[in-house]
C-alpha positions as a printed NumPy array, in Angstrom:
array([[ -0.175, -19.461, -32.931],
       [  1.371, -15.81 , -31.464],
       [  4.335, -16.164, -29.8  ],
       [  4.037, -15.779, -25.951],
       [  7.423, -14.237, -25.725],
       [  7.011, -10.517, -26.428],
       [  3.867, -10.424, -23.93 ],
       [  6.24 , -11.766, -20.957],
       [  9.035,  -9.313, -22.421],
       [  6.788,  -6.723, -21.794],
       [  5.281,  -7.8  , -18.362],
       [  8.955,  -8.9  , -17.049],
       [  9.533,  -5.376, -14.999],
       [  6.487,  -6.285, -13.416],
       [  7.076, -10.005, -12.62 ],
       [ 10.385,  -9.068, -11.247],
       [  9.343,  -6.616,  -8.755],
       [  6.475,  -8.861,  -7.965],
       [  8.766, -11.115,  -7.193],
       [ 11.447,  -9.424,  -5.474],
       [  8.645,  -7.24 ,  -3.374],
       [  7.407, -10.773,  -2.19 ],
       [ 10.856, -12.392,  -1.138],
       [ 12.56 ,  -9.023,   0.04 ],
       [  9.521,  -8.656,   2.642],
       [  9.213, -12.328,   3.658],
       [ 12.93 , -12.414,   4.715],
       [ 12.977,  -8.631,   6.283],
       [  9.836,  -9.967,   8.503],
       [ 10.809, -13.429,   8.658],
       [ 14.388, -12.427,  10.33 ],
       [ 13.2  ,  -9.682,  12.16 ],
       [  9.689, -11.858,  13.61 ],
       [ 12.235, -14.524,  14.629],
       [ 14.532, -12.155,  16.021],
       [ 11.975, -10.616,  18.333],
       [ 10.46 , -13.96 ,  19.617],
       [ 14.024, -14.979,  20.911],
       [ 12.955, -12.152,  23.565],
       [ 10.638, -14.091,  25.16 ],
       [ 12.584, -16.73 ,  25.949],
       [ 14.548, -14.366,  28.386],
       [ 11.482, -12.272,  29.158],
       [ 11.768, -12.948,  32.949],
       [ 15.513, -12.135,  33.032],
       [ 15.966,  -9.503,  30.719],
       [ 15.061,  -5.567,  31.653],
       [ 12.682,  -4.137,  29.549],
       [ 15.076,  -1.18 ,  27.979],
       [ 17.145,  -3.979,  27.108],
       [ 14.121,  -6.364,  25.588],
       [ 13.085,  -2.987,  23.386],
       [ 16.377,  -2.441,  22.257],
       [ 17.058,  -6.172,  21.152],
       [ 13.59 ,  -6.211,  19.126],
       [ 14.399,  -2.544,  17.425],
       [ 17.586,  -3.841,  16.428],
       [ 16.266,  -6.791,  15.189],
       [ 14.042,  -5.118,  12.732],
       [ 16.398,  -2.441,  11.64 ],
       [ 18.925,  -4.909,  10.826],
       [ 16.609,  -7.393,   9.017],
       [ 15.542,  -4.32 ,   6.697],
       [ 18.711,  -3.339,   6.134],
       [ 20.369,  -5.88 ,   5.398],
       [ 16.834,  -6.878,   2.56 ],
       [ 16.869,  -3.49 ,   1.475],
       [ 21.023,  -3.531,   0.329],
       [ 20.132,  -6.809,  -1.22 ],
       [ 16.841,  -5.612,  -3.232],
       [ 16.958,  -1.786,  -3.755],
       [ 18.836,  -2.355,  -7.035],
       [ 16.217,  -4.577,  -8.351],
       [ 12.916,  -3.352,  -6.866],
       [ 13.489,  -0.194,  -5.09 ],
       [ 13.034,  -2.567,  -1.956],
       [  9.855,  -1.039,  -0.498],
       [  8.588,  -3.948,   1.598],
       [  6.248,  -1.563,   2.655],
       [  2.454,  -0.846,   1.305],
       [  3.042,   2.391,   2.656],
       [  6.174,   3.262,   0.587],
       [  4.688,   1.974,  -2.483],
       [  1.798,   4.058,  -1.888],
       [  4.245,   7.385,  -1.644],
       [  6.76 ,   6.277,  -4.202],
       [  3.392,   6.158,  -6.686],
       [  2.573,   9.767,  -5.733],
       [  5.829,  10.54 ,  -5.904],
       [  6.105,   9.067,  -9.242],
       [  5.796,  11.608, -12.696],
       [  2.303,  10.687, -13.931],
       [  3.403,   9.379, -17.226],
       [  5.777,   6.608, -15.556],
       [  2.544,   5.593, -12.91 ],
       [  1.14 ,   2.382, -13.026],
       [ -2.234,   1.512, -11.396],
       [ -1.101,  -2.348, -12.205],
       [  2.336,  -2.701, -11.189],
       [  1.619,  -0.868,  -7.921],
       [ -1.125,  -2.621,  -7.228],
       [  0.218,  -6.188,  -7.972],
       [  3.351,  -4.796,  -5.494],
       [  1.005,  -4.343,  -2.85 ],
       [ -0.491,  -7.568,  -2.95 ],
       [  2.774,  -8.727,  -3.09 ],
       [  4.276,  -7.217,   0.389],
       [  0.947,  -8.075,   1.877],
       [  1.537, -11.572,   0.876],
       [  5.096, -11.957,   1.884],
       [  4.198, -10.501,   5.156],
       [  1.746, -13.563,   5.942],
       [  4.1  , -16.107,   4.507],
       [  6.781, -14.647,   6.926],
       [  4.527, -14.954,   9.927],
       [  3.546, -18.21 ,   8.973],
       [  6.704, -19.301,   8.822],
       [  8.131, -17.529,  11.927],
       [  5.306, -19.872,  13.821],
       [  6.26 , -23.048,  12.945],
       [  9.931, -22.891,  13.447],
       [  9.838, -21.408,  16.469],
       [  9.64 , -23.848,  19.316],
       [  6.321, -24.577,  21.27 ],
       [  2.477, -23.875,  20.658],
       [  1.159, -20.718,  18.492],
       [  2.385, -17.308,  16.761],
       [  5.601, -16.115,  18.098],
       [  4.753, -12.905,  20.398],
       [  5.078, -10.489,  17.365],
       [  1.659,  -8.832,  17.127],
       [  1.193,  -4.98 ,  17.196],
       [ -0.96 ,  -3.685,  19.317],
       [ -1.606,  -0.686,  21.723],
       [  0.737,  -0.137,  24.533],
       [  2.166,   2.305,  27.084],
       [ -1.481,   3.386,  28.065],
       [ -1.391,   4.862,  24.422],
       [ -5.017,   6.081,  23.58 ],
       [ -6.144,   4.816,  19.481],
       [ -5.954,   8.172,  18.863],
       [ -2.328,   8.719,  19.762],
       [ -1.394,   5.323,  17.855],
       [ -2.578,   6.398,  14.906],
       [ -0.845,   9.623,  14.882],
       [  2.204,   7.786,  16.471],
       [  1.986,   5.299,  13.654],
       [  1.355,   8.   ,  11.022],
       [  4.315,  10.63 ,  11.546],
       [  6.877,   7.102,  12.447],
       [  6.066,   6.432,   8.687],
       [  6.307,  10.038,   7.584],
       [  9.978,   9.785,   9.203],
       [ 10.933,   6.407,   7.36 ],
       [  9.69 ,   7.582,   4.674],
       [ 10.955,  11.096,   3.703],
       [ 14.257,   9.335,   4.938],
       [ 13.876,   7.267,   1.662],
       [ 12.765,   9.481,  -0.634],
       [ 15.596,  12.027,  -0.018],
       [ 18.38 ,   9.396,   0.388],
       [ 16.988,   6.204,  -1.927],
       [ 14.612,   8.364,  -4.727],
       [ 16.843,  11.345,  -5.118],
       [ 20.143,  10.285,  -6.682],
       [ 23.451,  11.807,  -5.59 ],
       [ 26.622,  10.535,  -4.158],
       [ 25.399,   9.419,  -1.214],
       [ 22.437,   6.903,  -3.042],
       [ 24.864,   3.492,  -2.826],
       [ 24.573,   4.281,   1.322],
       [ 21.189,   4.433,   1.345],
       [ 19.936,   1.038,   2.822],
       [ 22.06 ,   1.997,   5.932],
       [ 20.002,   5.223,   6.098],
       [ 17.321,   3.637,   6.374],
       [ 17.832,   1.059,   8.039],
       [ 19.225,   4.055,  10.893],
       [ 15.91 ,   5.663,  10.548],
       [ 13.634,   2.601,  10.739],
       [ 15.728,   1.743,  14.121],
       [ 15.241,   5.123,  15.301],
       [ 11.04 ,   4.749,  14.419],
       [ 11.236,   1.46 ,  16.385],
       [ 13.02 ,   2.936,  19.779],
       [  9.959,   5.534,  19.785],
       [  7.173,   3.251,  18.564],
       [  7.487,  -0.37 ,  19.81 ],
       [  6.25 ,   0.89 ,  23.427],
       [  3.34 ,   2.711,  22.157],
       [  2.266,   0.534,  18.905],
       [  4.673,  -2.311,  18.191],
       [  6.078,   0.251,  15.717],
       [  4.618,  -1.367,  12.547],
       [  4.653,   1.34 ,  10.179],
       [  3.766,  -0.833,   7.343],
       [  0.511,  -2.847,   7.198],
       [  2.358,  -6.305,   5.928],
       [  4.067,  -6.276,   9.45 ],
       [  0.488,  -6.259,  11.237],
       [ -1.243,  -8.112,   8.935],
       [  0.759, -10.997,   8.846],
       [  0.922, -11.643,  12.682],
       [ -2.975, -11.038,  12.707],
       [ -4.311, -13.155,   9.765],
       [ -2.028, -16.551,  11.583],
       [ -3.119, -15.687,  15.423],
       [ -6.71 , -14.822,  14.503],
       [ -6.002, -11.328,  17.014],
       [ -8.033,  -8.593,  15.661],
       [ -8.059,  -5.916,  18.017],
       [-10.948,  -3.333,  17.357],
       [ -8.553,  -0.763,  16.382],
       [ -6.562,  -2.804,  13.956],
       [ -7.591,  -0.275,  11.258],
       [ -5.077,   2.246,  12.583],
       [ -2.037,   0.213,  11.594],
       [ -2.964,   0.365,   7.742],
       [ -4.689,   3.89 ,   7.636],
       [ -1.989,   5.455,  10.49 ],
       [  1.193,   4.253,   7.963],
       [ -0.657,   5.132,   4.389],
       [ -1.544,   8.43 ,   5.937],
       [  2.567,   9.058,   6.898],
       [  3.341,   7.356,   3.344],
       [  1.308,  10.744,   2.134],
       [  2.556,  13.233,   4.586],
       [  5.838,  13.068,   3.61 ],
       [  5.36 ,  12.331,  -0.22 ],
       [  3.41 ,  15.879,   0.188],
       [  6.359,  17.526,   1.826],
       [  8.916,  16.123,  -0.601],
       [  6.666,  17.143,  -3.692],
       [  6.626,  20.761,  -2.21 ],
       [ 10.591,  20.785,  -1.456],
       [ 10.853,  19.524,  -5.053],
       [  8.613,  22.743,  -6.346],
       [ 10.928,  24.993,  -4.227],
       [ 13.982,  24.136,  -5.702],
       [ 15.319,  22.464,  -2.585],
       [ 18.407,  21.915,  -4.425],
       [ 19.108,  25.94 ,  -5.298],
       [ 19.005,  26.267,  -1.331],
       [ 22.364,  24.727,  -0.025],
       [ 24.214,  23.962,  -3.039],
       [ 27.545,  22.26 ,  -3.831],
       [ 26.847,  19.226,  -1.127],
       [ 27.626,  16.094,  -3.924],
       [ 30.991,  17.976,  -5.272],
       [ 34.132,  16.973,  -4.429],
       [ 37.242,  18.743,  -5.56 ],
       [ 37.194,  18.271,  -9.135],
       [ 33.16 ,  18.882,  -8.968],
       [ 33.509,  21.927,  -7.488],
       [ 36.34 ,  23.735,  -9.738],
       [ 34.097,  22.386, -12.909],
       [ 31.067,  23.863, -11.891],
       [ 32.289,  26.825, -10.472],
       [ 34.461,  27.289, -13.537],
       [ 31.327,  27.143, -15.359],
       [ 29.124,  29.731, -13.515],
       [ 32.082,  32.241, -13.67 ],
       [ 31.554,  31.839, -17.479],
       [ 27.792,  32.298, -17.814],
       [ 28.634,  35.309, -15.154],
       [ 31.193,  36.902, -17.938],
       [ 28.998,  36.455, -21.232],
       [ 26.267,  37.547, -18.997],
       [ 27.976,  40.686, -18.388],
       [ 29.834,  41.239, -21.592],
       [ 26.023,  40.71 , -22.743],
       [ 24.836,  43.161, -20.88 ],
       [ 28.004,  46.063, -21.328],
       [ 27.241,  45.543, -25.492],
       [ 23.94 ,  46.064, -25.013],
       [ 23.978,  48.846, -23.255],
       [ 24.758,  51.744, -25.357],
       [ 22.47 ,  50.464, -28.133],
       [ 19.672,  50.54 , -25.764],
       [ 20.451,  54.266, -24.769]])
């Protein structure tokens, strides 16, 4: 009989993000759903600036706080939508349909375990108030765009700080996590700032809510997971890097690699100077 141990060698990448995708986004939405339900417990005594800016730091700090934990082992998506760009994003040879798929399931399934969760320890009857929906007299047109260029934000956000590696990489869940709070200031009013279908599916599938324009909170964030993917796929065919350079050196950086172009400058020219009469 064949040993099963080189087929789960092989598959173990997979399994592991899998299984990190799955618990990293049932704690991010499990702390953050729990986080904004304490609101309505004070909804009658609490101003409404103040309510928003409780539930947007709720969120922000639940992802950050998952992401610093996970991004070493899975990338720490958490997000359909990011998994979608990161594949895009991704050189073709390295793309899996598979893994990404699997990943997706994954989020999508840690986002209803979260929400079931979330409504049985909270106290009293039903789902915590955590569903997204339209807001702020905000037309379905505006929240999908509103949903769509949120995304784009959070998401460029990650692929310059998190996919691009430089010396700033290791600070990258707080970067994110700043950016997601800054989506969530601007979107909660308008949308419930999802900007990932796990969040809005997960409320939705243990309430039974299905508003008629539910559609717009997985097409609005896949559609931002694409905008910026685009934009960071052209900025990589630019050069983006040739335009402000030097920003990772410190000292010793610096002196090395200018060192270094002053020498390809001189053999350059020496090149050139030898040349020169032989050409004539």
């Amino acid at each position: 009989m064949p040993s099963l141990r080189p087929l789960a060698t092989a598959h173990r990448p997979t399994l592991t993000a899998i299984l990190g995708e799955f618990t990293g986004t049932f704690l991010f939405l499990l702390f953050a759903f729990l986080g904004a339900s304490i609101t309505a417990s004070y909804a009658s005594t609490t101003p409404p600036l103040l309510t928003l800016l409780f539930v947007a730091l709720a969120f922000a700090l639940s992802l950050t706080a998952n992401v610093w934990a996970f991004f070493r082992v899975t990338g720490a998506a958490f997000n359909p939508a990011v998994t979608v760009a990161l594949f895009v994003v991704t050189p073709r040879a390295a793309r899996s349909w598979v893994r990404s798929g699997c990943v997706i399931v994954a989020q999508l399934a840690g986002g209803i375990a979260a929400a079931a969760v979330a409504a049985g320890l909270v106290p009293g009857e039903g789902m915590p108030a955590v569903d997204t929906t339209l807001g702020g007299g905000a037309s379905v047109a505006q929240g999908l765009f509103i949903e769509m260029f949120l995304t784009a934000e959070l998401v460029f956000v990650i692929l310059m700080v998190g996919v691009e590696k430089h010396k700033g990489t290791f600070m990258a869940p707080a970067a994110v996590g700043t950016a997601f709070f800054l989506t969530q200031l601007v979107g909660i009013n308008f949308t419930g700032g999802s900007l990932n279908p796990a969040r809005s599916l997960g409320p939705a599938v243990v309430s039974g809510r299905w508003p008629e324009y539910f559609w717009i909170y997985f097409v609005g964030p896949v559609g931002g997971g694409l905008l910026a993917s685009g934009f960071y796929t052209l900025l990589q065919f630019l050069r983006w890097e040739e335009c402000n350079p030097g920003q990772d050196w410190d000292d010793a950086d610096g002196l090395d690699k200018l060192e270094e172009k002053l020498c390809i400058s001189k053999r350059l020219h020496n090149s050139t100077y030898m040349e020169g009469p032989e050409a004539r």
